[in-house]
Amino acid sequence: MKIGIIGGNGKAGAAVYQEALKRGHQPTAIVRNAAKAQGVLGADATLLVKDGFELTREDLTAFDVVIDAFGVPMGSPLAYLHLDLLTRIVHELRETQTRLGVIIGAASLTMPDGRPLLDHLMATPGHEDWIGVPLNQTYEHAFLQMIDNVDWFAVSPQREFKLGPASSYVMGDQKVMFDADGRSELTTGNMALAILDELETPTHIRQRFTVRNQEAD
């Protein structure tokens, strides 16, 4: 499977790239800086060096799947680029055979009290300094639900999303999940496992799902 990964040298994108390579697929990291990407993925990494906003329909449809792992730092004034890039990609992929996977963050998940996690984040003191990314990722989720002529899926991590190895995961749908110790966590490795499992056995057609780490025995 030919898999293009926008932001393929980032925290989530690099994990997806390595897991795809491990499974015998043909991943390509779509990046702006070749040297930086090679530093993360290795000197022999397959790259498409191009700004995401310059990707054409021909660029994107050369892949069986495009994964949007684009991200800006928490607190960045450019958080709106999450939605801007997604709308551009969707425009180019309408009525094509290329599948689209989008990593959209956890803010649109629902907490046990029935409210969106975003509501809880908005009530956190000092949220004004970093809420832009979670807010725009909820916009991405809302936007995707309007799209019926692109074969998309979206995946949300849990409240804590951090670098870590692949082990195993627990599948969820629209809710924040907690393990037996009350943790709501997902590693980048387990995110990559879930995404590659979805690509190899599609079960979420125009749907969002979420995963958390499986507790060790």
Backbone as a ProteinNet text record, in pm:
[ID]
protein_1_A
[PRIMARY]
MKIGIIGGNGKAGAAVYQEALKRGHQPTAIVRNAAKAQGVLGADATLLVKDGFELTREDLTAFDVVIDAFGVPMGSPLAYLHLDLLTRIVHELRETQTRLGVIIGAASLTMPDGRPLLDHLMATPGHEDWIGVPLNQTYEHAFLQMIDNVDWFAVSPQREFKLGPASSYVMGDQKVMFDADGRSELTTGNMALAILDELETPTHIRQRFTVRNQEAD
[TERTIARY]
84	0	88.9	59	133.7	66.9	141.7	86.5	164.1	98.2	159.1	124.6	225	204.6	246.1	148.3	175.8	220	336.4	393.7	459.7	519	574.5	697.5	751.7	864.7	823.3	692.6	643.5	621.6	571.6	554.7	468.3	351.3	261.3	299.1	331.8	361.4	479.1	584.1	702.1	668.6	582.8	542.7	463	374.7	297.5	391.3	486.8	583.9	657.7	709.5	788.2	702.5	579.8	491.7	453.2	427.9	395.2	512.5	632.5	752.5	770.9	749.3	763.9	669.8	551.4	451	465	564.8	588.6	516.2	461.7	396.6	501.1	456.5	545.3	510.2	559.4	527.7	617.4	560.8	634.2	602.3	704.4	685.3	679.6	570.9	553.8	596.2	709.4	773.6	826	857.6	915.5	1067.4	1123.5	1267.2	1324.2	1396.9	1448	1549.8	1639.9	1744.2	1683.9	1585.3	1518.8	1447.7	1380	1307.9	1404.2	1517	1615.4	1675.8	1687.5	1737	1643.5	1515.4	1414.8	1392.2	1382	1339.5	1453.8	1569.4	1682.2	1718.7	1845.3	1895.7	1830.2	1779.8	1719.8	1567.3	1511.5	1366.1	1314.6	1196.5	1131.2	1054.6	1089.5	1033.2	970.1	867.5	817	835	929.4	962.3	875.2	770.8	674.3	587.7	557.5	466	328.1	261.9	130.1	30.3	43.7	-49.7	-21.7	85.2	117.6	91	40.7	12.1	-102	-82.2	-183.5	-265.2	-371	-452.4	-366.6	-276.8	-189.2	-93.2	-39.5	47.4	-26	-146.4	-220.6	-273.7	-322	-381.5	-276.8	-149.5	-43.3	-36.5	-105.2	-106.4	-240.7	-236.3	-360.8	-428.4	-346.5	-394.4	-308.3	-371.5	-299.4	-336	-234.5	-255.9	-219.4	-314.1	-289.4	-245.6	-112.7	-55.1	6.5	-41.2	8.5	-20.4	71.2	48.1	133.1	80.5	158.5	170	269.9	288	170	142.1	41.4	81.9	-13.6	15	49.7	65	98.4	-18.4	9.1	-98.6	-146.4	-80.8	-115.8	-201.9	-271	-351.8	-455.7	-501.3	-602.1	-553.2	-421.6	-369.4	-414.5	-447.7	-501.9	-624	-718.8	-842.1	-816.8	-733.6	-704.7	-647.2	-551.3	-488.8	-588.3	-666.7	-763.2	-863.4	-913.4	-1010.9	-947.6	-821	-752.9	-738.4	-696.5	-678.3	-811.3	-916.4	-1048.1	-1090.3	-1067.3	-1102.4	-1032.9	-906	-829	-867	-916.8	-947.3	-1093.6	-1176.2	-1318	-1333.2	-1417.3	-1450.9	-1327.2	-1232.2	-1117.3	-1118.9	-1026.1	-1016.6	-917.6	-850.6	-751.3	-820.5	-785.6	-843.9	-770.6	-841.2	-784.3	-800.9	-689.8	-693.9	-645.4	-716.5	-685.6	-670.1	-558.5	-537.7	-588.2	-692.5	-763.2	-759.5	-683	-679.4	-799.1	-795.5	-894.6	-1005.8	-995.5	-1085.3	-1232.1	-1262.8	-1402.2	-1460.6	-1379.3	-1432.3	-1521.1	-1605.4	-1699.9	-1648.7	-1659.1	-1620.6	-1733.1	-1705.3	-1809.1	-1932.7	-1916.8	-2033.5	-2117.9	-2080.3	-2158.7	-2117.3	-2029.2	-1984.3	-1860.9	-1841.3	-1718.3	-1595.6	-1487.9	-1363.3	-1326.9	-1359.9	-1328	-1387.2	-1508.8	-1569.3	-1484.4	-1431.4	-1346.3	-1216	-1160.9	-1037.3	-1058.9	-1174	-1204.3	-1222.2	-1249.2	-1264.8	-1133.5	-1025.8	-895.1	-831.3	-786.1	-719	-600.4	-590.8	-480.7	-498.8	-619.3	-639.7	-621.2	-635.8	-623.2	-486.6	-386.8	-250.8	-228.5	-317.4	-291.1	-414.7	-530.6	-654.7	-672.9	-593.5	-612.3	-605.6	-507.6	-494.3	-612.4	-646.1	-763.6	-891.9	-909.4	-1030.5	-1037.3	-927.6	-927.8	-939.1	-892.5	-909.5	-1054.9	-1129.3	-1274.3	-1342.9	-1293.5	-1348.8	-1324	-1206.7	-1176.1	-1277.5	-1307.6	-1403.6	-1540.5	-1583.6	-1714.1	-1715.3	-1607	-1598.6	-1605.9	-1531.4	-1529	-1667.3	-1748	-1880.6	-1972.5	-1931.8	-2008.9	-1967.5	-1861.8	-1801.6	-1850.8	-1915.5	-1968.7	-1911.2	-1814.5	-1755.9	-1604.2	-1555	-1416	-1419.9	-1337.3	-1331.1	-1238	-1293.5	-1212.5	-1237.1	-1140.7	-1161.1	-1077.2	-1113.3	-1039.1	-1010.2	-900.7	-863.2	-820.7	-871.3	-835.4	-754.2	-649.4	-581.3	-663.2	-605.7	-668.8	-613.9	-650	-613.2	-462.8	-388.9	-242.9	-192	-128	-74.2	75.1	154.4	297.5	379.8	505.1	597.2	606	604	613.9	602.4	636.8	641.4	503.5	501.8	381.5	375.5	260.1	239.3	104.9	-2.9	-138	-232.9	-352.4	-445.5	-586.8	-670.2	-812.9	-888.8	-981	-1056.8	-1176.2	-1203.4	-1321	-1384.5	-1489.2	-1552.8	-1551.8	-1637.5	-1651.2	-1621.5	-1571	-1557.2	-1412.7	-1383.5	-1257.6	-1260.7	-1152.7	-1146.8	-1038.9	-1060.6	-966.5	-931.8	-805.3	-767.1	-799.4	-761.1	-795.6	-733.8	-628	-561.4	-606.5	-710.2	-764	-686.5	-600.7	-521.3	-590.4	-582.9	-635.5	-516.4	-448	-319.5	-312	-233.2	-202.2	-60.8	15.4	148.6	141.4	243	250.6	258.9	328.5	338.4	204.4	122.2	-9.9	-105.7	-88.8	-165.1	-132.9	-4.1	36.5	-19.5	-18.8	-78.3	-224.2	-299.5	-442	-466.3	-386.3	-403.4	-371.4	-261.6	-227	-326.9	-379.4	-484.6	-606.8	-642.3	-757.4	-731.4	-610.3	-579.1	-582.7	-535.5	-531	-667.5	-749.2	-884.4	-980.9	-1026.8	-1111.6	-1243.3	-1268	-1394.1	-1461.4	-1391.7	-1447.2	-1452.8	-1564.4	-1582.9	-1655.9	-1587.3	-1638.2	-1681.8	-1594.7	-1619	-1490.8	-1509.3	-1397.5	-1394.2	-1273.9	-1258.8	-1146.9	-1134.4	-1028.2	-970.1	-849.8	-785.1	-708.6	-691.4	-605.6	-511.2	-407.4	-313.9	-382.7	-348	-390.6	-298.1	-355.1	-272.8	-189.3	-71.5	13	-45.9	-29.1	-78.8	4
-118.2	0	125.1	219.1	344.2	444.5	488.9	572.4	703	814.1	945.7	1001.6	1052.1	1099.4	1246	1334.1	1476.9	1501.3	1561.6	1573.7	1445	1373.9	1241.3	1239.4	1355.6	1359.3	1411.5	1428.5	1475.6	1361.2	1395.6	1296.9	1179.3	1206.7	1099.2	1047	1137.6	1097.7	1003.4	1028	941.3	801.1	790.6	658.2	583.6	653.8	590.3	545.8	629.4	594.2	465.1	457.4	340.1	214.6	227	109.5	61.1	155.2	116.9	45.7	95.9	34.1	-106.4	-120	-249.5	-353.8	-310.4	-403.8	-428.1	-370	-395.7	-304.4	-193.6	-96.5	0.2	93.8	191.2	331.8	369.9	502.4	610.5	727	845.1	957.7	1015.6	1129.9	1256.6	1329.9	1456.2	1567.3	1629.5	1721.2	1843.9	1947.6	2068	2069.7	1996.3	2000.4	1858.9	1832.2	1696.9	1657.2	1747	1713.5	1680.9	1758.1	1732.1	1597.1	1568.7	1441.5	1324	1335.5	1227.5	1207.9	1315.1	1303.6	1224.5	1232	1160	1018.8	1005.6	880	797.3	856.9	785.7	841.6	826.7	884.8	826	704	638.6	650.9	738.5	755.1	805.1	759.3	805.3	933.1	1040.5	1171.2	1234.5	1313	1409	1544.7	1621.4	1749.6	1857.8	1893	1989.5	2041.2	2167.9	2225.7	2164.7	2132.2	2070.7	2154.1	2286.4	2374.5	2384.4	2320.7	2319.7	2183.3	2088.7	1956.2	1963.1	1897.3	1895.4	1766.3	1763.4	1642	1526	1554.8	1450.5	1399.1	1489.4	1447	1351.7	1389.6	1314.9	1182.5	1181.4	1058.2	958.6	994.8	896	793.1	822.3	732.3	660.9	542.3	473.3	540.2	591.3	655.8	777.4	884.3	1000.4	1015.7	1024.2	1048.6	1193.2	1267.5	1405.8	1405.3	1410.1	1416	1552.9	1652.9	1788.9	1840.9	1918.4	1978	2100.9	2194.6	2309.9	2300.7	2363.3	2353.4	2411.8	2353.8	2410.2	2554	2643.3	2783.4	2862.5	2794.8	2865.4	2951.7	3073.2	3155.5	3105.1	3000.3	2945.7	2819.6	2802.1	2681.5	2663.7	2773	2765.1	2688.9	2669.3	2596.5	2450.7	2395.1	2259.3	2249.2	2338.7	2334.9	2378.9	2480.5	2527.4	2415.1	2340.9	2233.7	2122	2084	1975.9	2010.7	2134	2170.8	2165.2	2201.1	2193.6	2048	1961.2	1820.2	1758.4	1786.1	1733	1780.6	1907.6	1960.5	1881.7	1852.3	1782.5	1634.5	1576.6	1432.7	1399.6	1499.9	1471	1383.2	1279	1187.4	1120.5	1087	1006.5	875.8	787.2	658.6	660.6	771.5	780.3	799.8	716.7	727.1	834.1	896.8	1002.8	967.4	966.2	947.9	1074.6	1118.9	1245.8	1224.8	1271.3	1270.2	1404.1	1401.9	1526.1	1565.8	1497.9	1539.2	1487.9	1512	1453.1	1547.3	1676.2	1775.3	1752.9	1689.2	1667.2	1539.5	1463.3	1346.5	1391.1	1299.7	1329.3	1273	1352.8	1310.2	1228.8	1157.4	1076.7	1155.6	1286.3	1365.4	1409.1	1365.6	1394.9	1519.4	1599.1	1720.8	1692	1766.3	1750.4	1783.7	1713.2	1744.9	1891.2	1946.4	2086.8	2178.1	2149	2233	2234	2117.3	2108.8	2185.4	2175.1	2247.3	2397.9	2442.7	2585.9	2641.3	2553.6	2597.1	2594.7	2553.8	2546.2	2684.2	2730	2860.3	2868.4	2978.2	2998.5	2933	2878.9	2806.3	2895.2	3024.7	3115.9	3104.2	3058.6	3051.4	2931.5	2830	2707.8	2643.5	2703.9	2637.2	2634.1	2711.5	2721	2588.4	2505.2	2376	2283.9	2260.8	2176.4	2228.9	2360	2418.3	2391.9	2413.7	2392.9	2245.7	2157.5	2015	1971.5	2039.5	2012.2	2061.7	2172.4	2220.1	2117.4	2054.2	1951.5	1837.6	1794.4	1685.3	1724.9	1846.3	1892.8	1901.3	1949.4	1961.4	1825.1	1729.1	1597.4	1533.9	1560.2	1499.9	1551.9	1659.5	1713.3	1652.2	1571.4	1525.6	1385.2	1371.3	1240.7	1189.4	1260.1	1211.7	1199.4	1181.5	1143.4	1026.4	926.1	808	840.6	904.5	950.6	869	873.1	832.2	926.1	938.1	1023.2	944.3	978.2	910.5	1014.3	997.4	1083.9	1005.1	1065.3	1003.6	1026.1	993.4	1022.1	1153.7	1184.4	1314.7	1336.1	1229.7	1237.5	1160.9	1232.3	1171.2	1200.7	1094.8	1118.1	1016.7	1050.6	959	829.8	718.6	590.3	475.9	356.2	240.7	183.8	97.1	19.5	-100.8	-123.4	-242.1	-302.4	-245.7	-285.1	-174.3	-176.1	-66.1	-118.6	-32	-58.1	38.7	-12.9	68.2	134.4	258.4	329.8	403.6	483.1	556.2	706.6	756	901.2	951.9	865.3	903.5	897.6	983.4	972.6	843	767.5	638.5	642.1	564.1	557.6	412.3	389.2	253.3	230.5	115.5	79.9	173.2	242	336.7	479.9	496.8	629.9	712.6	648	720.6	718.4	830.2	842.2	873.7	768.3	785.7	705.6	758.7	687.8	723.7	622.7	647.3	662.4	726.3	739	602.2	508.4	373.9	305.5	319.2	256.2	329.2	460.6	533.3	476	454.9	400.1	260.5	177.4	43.9	52.9	140.6	152	201.5	297.6	350.7	244.3	172.4	69.3	-44.8	-79.6	-182	-136.6	-8.9	44.3	44.5	75.1	75.8	-64.5	-160.7	-297.8	-366.1	-326.8	-382.7	-268.1	-200.3	-82.3	-116.4	-49.5	-68.9	63.9	174.4	306	389.6	379.8	451.5	581.9	692.1	825.6	830	778.6	778.2	814	860.5	884.1	773.6	733.5	641.8	693.9	634.5	670.1	542.8	550.4	436.2	484.6	396	421.8	306.2	325.7	217.2	103.4	-18.1	-136.3	-155	-176.1	-200	-326.5	-323.7	-443.5	-544.4	-672.8	-778.4	-784.5
0	0	0	-87.1	-91.8	2.5	102.3	208.6	215.8	187	202.2	339	410.4	547.4	555	560.5	574.5	718.4	733.8	867.7	910.9	816	843.3	929.9	963.9	1056.9	1194	1216	1344.7	1442.4	1558.8	1666.8	1623.5	1570.7	1527.8	1390.3	1299	1162.5	1151.7	1230.4	1225.9	1273.3	1374.9	1424.1	1319.1	1247	1140.1	1028.3	993.9	889	925.2	1046.1	1086.8	1094.6	1142.6	1151.2	1011.8	919.7	782.8	717.4	739	683.4	739.4	869.4	936.6	878.3	835.7	783.2	632.7	572	431.3	334.6	384.3	297.1	240.8	160.6	97.9	146.8	265.8	317.3	256.7	239.5	196.3	294.8	353.8	443.1	360.3	371.6	299.9	395.6	366.3	460.7	386.3	464	404.8	413.1	507.7	532.3	523.7	416	393.9	499.5	533.9	630.7	766.7	807.9	936.1	933.2	823.4	811.5	813.5	744.4	743.9	882.4	957.8	1094.5	1183.7	1153.5	1232.1	1178.9	1047	984.1	927.7	912.2	854.7	718.7	682.8	558.5	434.5	445.2	328.7	326.1	408.8	412.5	277.8	241.4	119.4	150.7	80.4	110.6	-12.4	10.3	-87.3	-21	-69.6	-6.4	-69.7	3.3	-49.9	63.6	61.9	160.1	140.8	250	240.7	162.1	169.5	100.8	-49.4	-94.3	-236.8	-300.5	-223	-276.7	-378	-490	-594.4	-588	-665.7	-676.2	-725.8	-819	-872.5	-765.6	-684.1	-573.8	-481.1	-441.7	-340.5	-393.3	-515.5	-569	-617.5	-606.6	-632.3	-519.7	-408.2	-292.2	-281.3	-222.5	-188.2	-69.3	21.4	143.7	171.7	217	268.3	415.5	501.1	643.7	674.2	729.4	769.7	915.6	934.4	1068.8	1094.4	1020.8	1036.2	1177	1229.2	1359.8	1379.9	1456.3	1500.4	1652.5	1713.1	1857.9	1935.5	2049.3	2138.8	2170.9	2163.5	2189.5	2065.5	1951.5	1828.6	1782.3	1733.3	1677.6	1541.7	1490.5	1359.5	1370	1481.8	1501.5	1391.6	1332.3	1226.9	1103.6	1091.7	976.4	974.6	1090.2	1094.7	1002.8	1022.4	944	800.4	782	645.9	560	615.1	537.7	509.4	609.6	588.8	479.5	479.9	377.3	238.1	228.4	98.8	52.6	144.5	109	65.7	141.3	106.2	-32.2	-60.9	-193.3	-303.4	-284.6	-387.8	-398	-289.6	-289.9	-317.8	-336.6	-362.7	-487.3	-471	-580.2	-640.4	-554	-594.7	-517.1	-548.9	-481.5	-365.1	-344	-236.8	-102.9	-6.7	126.9	207.6	299.4	383	529.1	603.1	747.5	815	917.7	982.8	1133	1187.4	1332.1	1384.8	1468.6	1501.6	1648.9	1730.7	1870	1948.3	2079.1	2170.4	2211.7	2179.4	2239.1	2206.3	2093.7	2057.1	2116.3	2189.7	2260.8	2376.5	2421.8	2529.8	2662.2	2766.2	2900.7	2964.6	3075.7	3140	3182.5	3207.1	3246.5	3127	3007.7	2888	2813.2	2872.9	2805.3	2721	2611.5	2534.5	2618.9	2594.1	2662.3	2641.5	2525.9	2499.4	2605.3	2652.6	2756.5	2882.9	2919.1	3037.7	3014.8	2893.9	2864.1	2869.3	2820.4	2819.5	2959.8	3055.1	3194.2	3270.9	3207	3271.6	3276.6	3393.2	3401.1	3305.6	3234.2	3141.7	3006.4	2978.2	2852.8	2729.8	2749.5	2635.9	2567.3	2642.9	2589.5	2497.3	2503.7	2427.3	2363.8	2381.1	2338.7	2186.5	2113.8	1969.3	1897.3	1931.1	1862.7	1894.2	2022	2048.6	1984.2	1985.8	1927.9	1777.9	1708.6	1564.4	1527.6	1613.9	1586.2	1605	1691	1697.5	1571.2	1515.5	1388	1277.5	1280.1	1180.7	1188.5	1310.1	1327.5	1273.5	1305	1256.5	1104.4	1046.3	901.2	832.8	884	821.5	817.3	917.6	920.9	810.1	743.9	631.5	497.5	497.4	372.6	339	224.6	184.9	53.7	-5	-130.2	-121.6	-0.4	25.7	122.7	96.9	184.6	301.1	404.5	516.5	642.8	731.9	870.5	956.1	1081.5	1174.1	1299.8	1364.5	1488.5	1590.9	1711.7	1824	1925.7	1979.9	2093.7	2220.2	2332.6	2460.7	2518.1	2641.4	2697.7	2698.8	2728.3	2726.5	2604.4	2514.8	2392.4	2390.3	2400.5	2417.7	2340.1	2319.4	2255.2	2335.3	2264.9	2333.6	2236.4	2279.8	2189.9	2159.2	2059.7	2028.7	2120.9	2181	2264.7	2227.8	2277.8	2238.2	2280.5	2222.6	2247.9	2267.6	2324.8	2342.8	2252.8	2174.1	2079	2146.9	2108.5	2154.3	2038	2067.7	1958.1	1980.9	2069.3	2083.5	2224.2	2311.4	2451.8	2500.2	2596.2	2668.8	2747.7	2743.3	2811.6	2919.4	3023.6	3135	3163	3198.8	3237.1	3384.2	3436.4	3574.1	3676.1	3637.7	3727.4	3702.9	3623.2	3599	3497.7	3419.4	3320.7	3184.3	3115.6	2979.8	2889.9	2843.7	2776.8	2647	2554.8	2431.2	2389	2349.4	2295.3	2144.1	2089	1944	1877.4	1940	1882.9	1873.2	1975.6	1972.4	1878.2	1863.8	1762	1624.5	1597.2	1467.8	1445.8	1550.1	1538.6	1495.4	1560.3	1531.2	1389	1345.4	1210.6	1105.8	1122.8	1024.2	1025.8	1143.1	1147.8	1069.1	1082.3	1008.8	858.5	818.4	676	617.1	693.4	642.5	648.1	746.3	758.5	785.5	682.6	702.9	772	882.8	955.1	990.1	972.8	1006.3	878.9	809.9	684.8	715.6	693.8	728.3	875.3	959.1	1103.4	1177.8	1300.2	1391.7	1496	1534.7	1646.5	1735.6	1851.9	1944.6	2003.3	2053.9	2118.5	2241.3	2335.3	2451.1	2468.2	2547.5	2576	2649	2613.1	2686.8	2805.3	2921.5	3040.3	3025.1	3079.7	3080.6	3177.5	3145.1	3234.1	3362.1
[MASK]
+++++++++++++++++++++++++++++++++++++++++++++++++++++++++++++++++++++++++++++++++++++++++++++++++++++++++++++++++++++++++++++++++++++++++++++++++++++++++++++++++++++++++++++++++++++++++++++++++++++++++++++++++++++++++

